[in-house]
PDB file of C-alpha atoms in Angstrom:
ATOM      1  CA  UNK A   1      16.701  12.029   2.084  1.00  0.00           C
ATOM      2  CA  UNK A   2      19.979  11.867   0.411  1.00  0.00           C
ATOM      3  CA  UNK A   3      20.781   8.280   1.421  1.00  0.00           C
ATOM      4  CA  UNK A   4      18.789   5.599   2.768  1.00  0.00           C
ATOM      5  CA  UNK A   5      15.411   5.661   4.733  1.00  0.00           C
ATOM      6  CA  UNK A   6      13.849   8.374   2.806  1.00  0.00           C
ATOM      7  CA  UNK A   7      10.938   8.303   5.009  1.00  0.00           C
ATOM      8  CA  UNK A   8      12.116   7.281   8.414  1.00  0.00           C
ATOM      9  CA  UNK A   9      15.718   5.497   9.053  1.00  0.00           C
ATOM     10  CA  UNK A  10      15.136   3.724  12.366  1.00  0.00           C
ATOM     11  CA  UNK A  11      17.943   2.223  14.381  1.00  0.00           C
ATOM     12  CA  UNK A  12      16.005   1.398  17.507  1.00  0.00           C
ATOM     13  CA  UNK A  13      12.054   0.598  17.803  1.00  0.00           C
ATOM     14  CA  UNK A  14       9.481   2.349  16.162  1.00  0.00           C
ATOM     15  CA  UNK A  15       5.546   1.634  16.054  1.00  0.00           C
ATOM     16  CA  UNK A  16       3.427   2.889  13.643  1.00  0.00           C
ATOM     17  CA  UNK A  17      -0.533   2.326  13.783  1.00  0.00           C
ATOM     18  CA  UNK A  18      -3.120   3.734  11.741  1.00  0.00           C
ATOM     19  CA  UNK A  19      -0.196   6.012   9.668  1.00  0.00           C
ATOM     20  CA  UNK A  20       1.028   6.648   5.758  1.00  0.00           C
ATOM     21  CA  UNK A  21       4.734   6.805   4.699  1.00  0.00           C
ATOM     22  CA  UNK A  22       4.282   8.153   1.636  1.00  0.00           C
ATOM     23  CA  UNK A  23       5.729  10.425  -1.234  1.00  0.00           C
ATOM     24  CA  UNK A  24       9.625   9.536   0.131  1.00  0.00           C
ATOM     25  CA  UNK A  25      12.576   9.651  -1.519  1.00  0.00           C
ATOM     26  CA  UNK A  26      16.008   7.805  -1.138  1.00  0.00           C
ATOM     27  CA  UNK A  27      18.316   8.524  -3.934  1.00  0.00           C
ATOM     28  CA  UNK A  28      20.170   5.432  -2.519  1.00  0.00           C
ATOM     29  CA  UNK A  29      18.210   2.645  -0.775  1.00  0.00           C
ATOM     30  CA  UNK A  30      14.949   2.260   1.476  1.00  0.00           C
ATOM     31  CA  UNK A  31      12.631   4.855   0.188  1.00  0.00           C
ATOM     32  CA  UNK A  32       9.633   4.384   2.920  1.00  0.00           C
ATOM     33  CA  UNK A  33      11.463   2.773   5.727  1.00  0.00           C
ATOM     34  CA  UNK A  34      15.077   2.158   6.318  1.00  0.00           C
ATOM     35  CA  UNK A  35      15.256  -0.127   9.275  1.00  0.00           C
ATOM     36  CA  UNK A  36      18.501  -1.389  11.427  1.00  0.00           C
ATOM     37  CA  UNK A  37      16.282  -2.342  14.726  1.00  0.00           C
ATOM     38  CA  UNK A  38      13.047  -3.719  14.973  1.00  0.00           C
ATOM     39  CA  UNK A  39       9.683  -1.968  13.216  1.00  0.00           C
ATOM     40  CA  UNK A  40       5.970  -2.831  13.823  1.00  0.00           C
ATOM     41  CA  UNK A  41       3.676  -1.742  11.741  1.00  0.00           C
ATOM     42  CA  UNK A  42      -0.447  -1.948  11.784  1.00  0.00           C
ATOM     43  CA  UNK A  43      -3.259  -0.919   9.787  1.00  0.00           C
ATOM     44  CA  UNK A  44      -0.435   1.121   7.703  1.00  0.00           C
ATOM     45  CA  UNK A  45       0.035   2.252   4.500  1.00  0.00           C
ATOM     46  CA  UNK A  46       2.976   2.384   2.732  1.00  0.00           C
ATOM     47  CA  UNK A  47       2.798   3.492  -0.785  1.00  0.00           C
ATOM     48  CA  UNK A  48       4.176   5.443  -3.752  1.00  0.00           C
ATOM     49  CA  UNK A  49       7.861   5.683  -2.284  1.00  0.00           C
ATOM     50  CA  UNK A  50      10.942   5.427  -4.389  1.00  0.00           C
ATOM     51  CA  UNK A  51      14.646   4.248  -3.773  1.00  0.00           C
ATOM     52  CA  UNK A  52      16.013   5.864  -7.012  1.00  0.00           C
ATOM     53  CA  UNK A  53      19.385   4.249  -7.293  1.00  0.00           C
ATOM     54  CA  UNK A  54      19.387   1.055  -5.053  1.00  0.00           C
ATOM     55  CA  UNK A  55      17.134  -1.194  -3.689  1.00  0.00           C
ATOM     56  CA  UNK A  56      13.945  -1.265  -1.292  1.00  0.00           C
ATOM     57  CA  UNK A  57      11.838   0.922  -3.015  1.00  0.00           C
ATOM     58  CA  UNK A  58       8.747   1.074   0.436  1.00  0.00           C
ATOM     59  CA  UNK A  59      10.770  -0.536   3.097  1.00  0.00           C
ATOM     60  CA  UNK A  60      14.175  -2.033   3.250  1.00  0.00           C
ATOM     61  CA  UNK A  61      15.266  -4.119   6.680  1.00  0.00           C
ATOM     62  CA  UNK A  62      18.219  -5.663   8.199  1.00  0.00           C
ATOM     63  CA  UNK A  63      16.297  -5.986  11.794  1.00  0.00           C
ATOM     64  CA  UNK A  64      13.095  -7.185  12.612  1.00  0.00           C
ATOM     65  CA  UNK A  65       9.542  -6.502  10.952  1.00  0.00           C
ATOM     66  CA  UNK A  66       6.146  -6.910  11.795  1.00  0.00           C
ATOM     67  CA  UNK A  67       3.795  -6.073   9.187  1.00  0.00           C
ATOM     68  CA  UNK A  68      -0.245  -6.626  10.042  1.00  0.00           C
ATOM     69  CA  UNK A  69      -3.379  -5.434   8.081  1.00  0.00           C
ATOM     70  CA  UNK A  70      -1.278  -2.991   6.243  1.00  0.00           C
ATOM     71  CA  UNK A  71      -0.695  -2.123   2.880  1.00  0.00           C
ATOM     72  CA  UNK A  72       2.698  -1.854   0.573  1.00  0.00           C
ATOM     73  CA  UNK A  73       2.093  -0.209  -2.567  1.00  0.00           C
ATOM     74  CA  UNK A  74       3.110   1.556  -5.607  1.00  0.00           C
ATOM     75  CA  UNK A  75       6.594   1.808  -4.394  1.00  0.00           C
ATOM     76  CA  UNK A  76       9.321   1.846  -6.815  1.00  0.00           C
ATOM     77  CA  UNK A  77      13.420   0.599  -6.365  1.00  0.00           C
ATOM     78  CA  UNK A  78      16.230   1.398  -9.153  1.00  0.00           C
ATOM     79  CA  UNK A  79      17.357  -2.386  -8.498  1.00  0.00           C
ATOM     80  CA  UNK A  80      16.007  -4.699  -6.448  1.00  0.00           C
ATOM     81  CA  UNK A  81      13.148  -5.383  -4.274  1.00  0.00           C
ATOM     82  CA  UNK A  82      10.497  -2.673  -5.497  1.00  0.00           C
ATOM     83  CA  UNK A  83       8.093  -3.361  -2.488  1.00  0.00           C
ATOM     84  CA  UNK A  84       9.932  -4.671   0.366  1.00  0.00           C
ATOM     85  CA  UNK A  85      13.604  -5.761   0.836  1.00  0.00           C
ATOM     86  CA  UNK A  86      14.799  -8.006   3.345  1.00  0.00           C
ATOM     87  CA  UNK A  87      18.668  -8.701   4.395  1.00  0.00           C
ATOM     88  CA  UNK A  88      20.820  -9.525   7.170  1.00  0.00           C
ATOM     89  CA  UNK A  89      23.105  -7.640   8.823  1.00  0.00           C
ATOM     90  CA  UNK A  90      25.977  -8.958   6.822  1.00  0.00           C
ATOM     91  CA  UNK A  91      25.176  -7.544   3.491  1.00  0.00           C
ATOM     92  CA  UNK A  92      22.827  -6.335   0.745  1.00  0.00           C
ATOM     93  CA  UNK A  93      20.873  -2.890   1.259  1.00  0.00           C
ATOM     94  CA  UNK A  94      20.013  -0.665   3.505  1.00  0.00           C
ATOM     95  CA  UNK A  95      22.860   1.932   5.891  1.00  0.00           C
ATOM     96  CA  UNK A  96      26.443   0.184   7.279  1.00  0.00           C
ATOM     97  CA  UNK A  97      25.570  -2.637  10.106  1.00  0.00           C
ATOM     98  CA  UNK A  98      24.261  -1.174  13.389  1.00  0.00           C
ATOM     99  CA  UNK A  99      22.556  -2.464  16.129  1.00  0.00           C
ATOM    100  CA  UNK A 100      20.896  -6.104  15.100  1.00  0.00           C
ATOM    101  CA  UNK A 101      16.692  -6.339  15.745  1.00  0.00           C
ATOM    102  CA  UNK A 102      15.402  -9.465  16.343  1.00  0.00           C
ATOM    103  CA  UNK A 103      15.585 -11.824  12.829  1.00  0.00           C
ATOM    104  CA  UNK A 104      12.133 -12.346  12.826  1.00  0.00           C
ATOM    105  CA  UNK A 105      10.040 -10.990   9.805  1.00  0.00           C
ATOM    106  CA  UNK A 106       5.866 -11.547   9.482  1.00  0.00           C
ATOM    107  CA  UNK A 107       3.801 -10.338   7.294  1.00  0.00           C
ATOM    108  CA  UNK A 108       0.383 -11.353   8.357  1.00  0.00           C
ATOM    109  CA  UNK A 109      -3.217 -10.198   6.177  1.00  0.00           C
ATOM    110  CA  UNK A 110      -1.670  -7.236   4.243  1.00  0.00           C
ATOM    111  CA  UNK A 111      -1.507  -6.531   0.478  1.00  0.00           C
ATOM    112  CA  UNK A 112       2.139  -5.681  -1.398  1.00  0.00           C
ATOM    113  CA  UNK A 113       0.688  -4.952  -4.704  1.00  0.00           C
ATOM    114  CA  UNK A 114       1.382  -2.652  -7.648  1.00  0.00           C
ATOM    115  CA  UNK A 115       5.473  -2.647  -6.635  1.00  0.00           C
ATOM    116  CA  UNK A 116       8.239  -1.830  -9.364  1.00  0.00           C
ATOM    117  CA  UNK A 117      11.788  -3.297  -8.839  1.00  0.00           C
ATOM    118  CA  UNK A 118      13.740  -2.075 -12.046  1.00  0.00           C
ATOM    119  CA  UNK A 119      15.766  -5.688 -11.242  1.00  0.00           C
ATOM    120  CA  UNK A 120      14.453  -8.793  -8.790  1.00  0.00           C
ATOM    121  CA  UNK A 121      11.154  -8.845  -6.818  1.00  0.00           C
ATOM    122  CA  UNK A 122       9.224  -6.452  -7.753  1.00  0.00           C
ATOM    123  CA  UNK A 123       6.890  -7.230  -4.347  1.00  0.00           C
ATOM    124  CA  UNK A 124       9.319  -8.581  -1.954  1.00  0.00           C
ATOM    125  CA  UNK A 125      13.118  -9.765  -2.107  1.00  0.00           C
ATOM    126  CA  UNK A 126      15.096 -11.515   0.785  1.00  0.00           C
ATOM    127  CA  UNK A 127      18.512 -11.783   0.134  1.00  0.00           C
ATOM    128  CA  UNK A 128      19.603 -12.241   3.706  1.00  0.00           C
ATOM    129  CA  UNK A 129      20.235 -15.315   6.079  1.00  0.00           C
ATOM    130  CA  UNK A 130      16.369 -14.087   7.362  1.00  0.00           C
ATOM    131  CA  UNK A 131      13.293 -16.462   8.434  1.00  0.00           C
ATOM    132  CA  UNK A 132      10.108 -14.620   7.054  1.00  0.00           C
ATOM    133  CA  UNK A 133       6.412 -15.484   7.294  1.00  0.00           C
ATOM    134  CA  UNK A 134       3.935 -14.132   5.352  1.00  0.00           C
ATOM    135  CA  UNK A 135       0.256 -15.322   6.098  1.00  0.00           C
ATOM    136  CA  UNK A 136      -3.093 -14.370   4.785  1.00  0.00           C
ATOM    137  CA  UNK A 137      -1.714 -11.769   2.486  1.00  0.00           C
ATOM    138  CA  UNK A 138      -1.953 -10.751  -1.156  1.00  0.00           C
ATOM    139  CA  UNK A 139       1.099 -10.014  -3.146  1.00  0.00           C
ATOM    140  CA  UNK A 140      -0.472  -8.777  -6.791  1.00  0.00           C
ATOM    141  CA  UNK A 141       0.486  -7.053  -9.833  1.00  0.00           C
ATOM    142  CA  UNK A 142       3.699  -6.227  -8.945  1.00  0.00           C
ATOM    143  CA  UNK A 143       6.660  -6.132 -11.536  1.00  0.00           C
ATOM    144  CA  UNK A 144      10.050  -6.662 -12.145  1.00  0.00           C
ATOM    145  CA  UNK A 145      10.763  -5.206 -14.846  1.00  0.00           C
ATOM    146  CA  UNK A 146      14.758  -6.662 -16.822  1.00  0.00           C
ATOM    147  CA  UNK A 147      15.006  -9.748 -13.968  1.00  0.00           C
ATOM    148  CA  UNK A 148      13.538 -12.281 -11.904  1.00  0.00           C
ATOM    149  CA  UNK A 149      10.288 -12.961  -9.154  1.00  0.00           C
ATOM    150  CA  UNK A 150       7.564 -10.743 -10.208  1.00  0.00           C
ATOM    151  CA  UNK A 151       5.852 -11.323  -7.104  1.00  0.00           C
ATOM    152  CA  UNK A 152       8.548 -12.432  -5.145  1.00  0.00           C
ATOM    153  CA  UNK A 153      12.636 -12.931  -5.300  1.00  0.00           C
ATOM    154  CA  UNK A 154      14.566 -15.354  -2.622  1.00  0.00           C
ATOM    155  CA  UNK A 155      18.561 -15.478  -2.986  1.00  0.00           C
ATOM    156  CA  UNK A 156      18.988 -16.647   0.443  1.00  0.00           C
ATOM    157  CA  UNK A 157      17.251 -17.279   3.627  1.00  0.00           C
ATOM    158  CA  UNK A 158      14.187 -19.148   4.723  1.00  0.00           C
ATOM    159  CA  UNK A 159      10.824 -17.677   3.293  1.00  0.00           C
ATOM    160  CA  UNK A 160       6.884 -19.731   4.123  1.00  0.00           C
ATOM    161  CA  UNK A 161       3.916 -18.010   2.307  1.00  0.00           C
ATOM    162  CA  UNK A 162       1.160 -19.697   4.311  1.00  0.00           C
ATOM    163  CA  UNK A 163      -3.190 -18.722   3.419  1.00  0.00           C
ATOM    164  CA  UNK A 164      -2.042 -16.117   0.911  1.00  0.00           C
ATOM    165  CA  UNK A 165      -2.367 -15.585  -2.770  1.00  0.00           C
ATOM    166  CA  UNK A 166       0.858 -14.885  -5.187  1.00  0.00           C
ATOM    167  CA  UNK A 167      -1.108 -13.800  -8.190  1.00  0.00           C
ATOM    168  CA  UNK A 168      -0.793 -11.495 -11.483  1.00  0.00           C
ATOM    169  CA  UNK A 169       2.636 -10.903 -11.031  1.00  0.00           C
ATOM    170  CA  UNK A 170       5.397  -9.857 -14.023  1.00  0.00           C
ATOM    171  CA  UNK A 171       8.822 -10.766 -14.454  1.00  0.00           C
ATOM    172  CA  UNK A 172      11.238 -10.093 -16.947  1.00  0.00           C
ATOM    173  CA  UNK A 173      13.339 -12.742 -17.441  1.00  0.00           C
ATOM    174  CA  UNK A 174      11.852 -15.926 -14.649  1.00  0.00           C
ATOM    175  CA  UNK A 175       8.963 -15.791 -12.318  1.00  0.00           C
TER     176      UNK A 175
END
């Protein structure tokens, strides 16, 4: 893609069970997944994507997401957020506001591991007025490489890591 959502750039509903987004390129943000609506994803693998010049390097969401037994990896961003990236509709990444998906975001016994964010949160950054649950899940070896939250990078919004394991992480400059 030339913009965002190198993979898929959904603005409605999409379900994805049992598939791979990978090998995707956005030369600006969301290389796996661009999402404006609401995205459910199982038994998934998303992995060796890149966002070249922005952020979101797997997926990037202003809607909902619903991430279960699936796996995030090896996905790179040019900023911020190397894994996933998660905003609200008022700012940060991802394609001009849309339609709004339900706020919710879980993340419930997955892995995010081996991200790159050339900036913040190399596995995961929420920037966005957002309530996100992650449960049972592994976020591992990821790296941010000149900033902040190795593992995991929160600017704004309400994040509870619940059962799960933060571990061998790299940042930069803090966390």
């Amino acid at each position: 893609s030339q913009s965002d959502g190198g993979g898929i750039a959904n603005e409605g509903s999409l379900v994805v069970v049992g598939g791979s987004i990978n090998f995707n390129r956005a030369m600006s943000n969301a290389g796996g997944i661009g999402n404006e609506g609401f995205v459910t994803l199982t038994d998934t693998n998303v992995s060796n994507n890149i966002a070249s010049q922005g952020d979101a390097g797997g997926i990037g969401t202003r809607g909902g997401l619903s991430i279960l037994r699936s796996t995030i990896s090896n996905n790179t961003a040019g900023h911020n957020a190397g894994g996933i990236g998660i905003a609200d509709q008022s700012g940060g990444f991802i394609m001009s506001p849309m339609m709004s998906g339900p706020d919710a975001v879980t993340i419930v016994a997955s892995k995010i591991m081996g991200n790159t964010a050339a900036m913040n949160g190399g596995g995961l950054s929420l920037i966005g007025d957002k309530e996100v649950t992650i449960e049972f899940t592994e976020i591992a070896d990821n790296h941010a490489q000149s900033g902040t939250g190795g593992g995991v990078f929160v600017s704004a919004g309400e994040l509870a890591i619940e059962y799960s394991a933060v571990v061998n992480n790299v940042a930069g400059q803090v966390g």
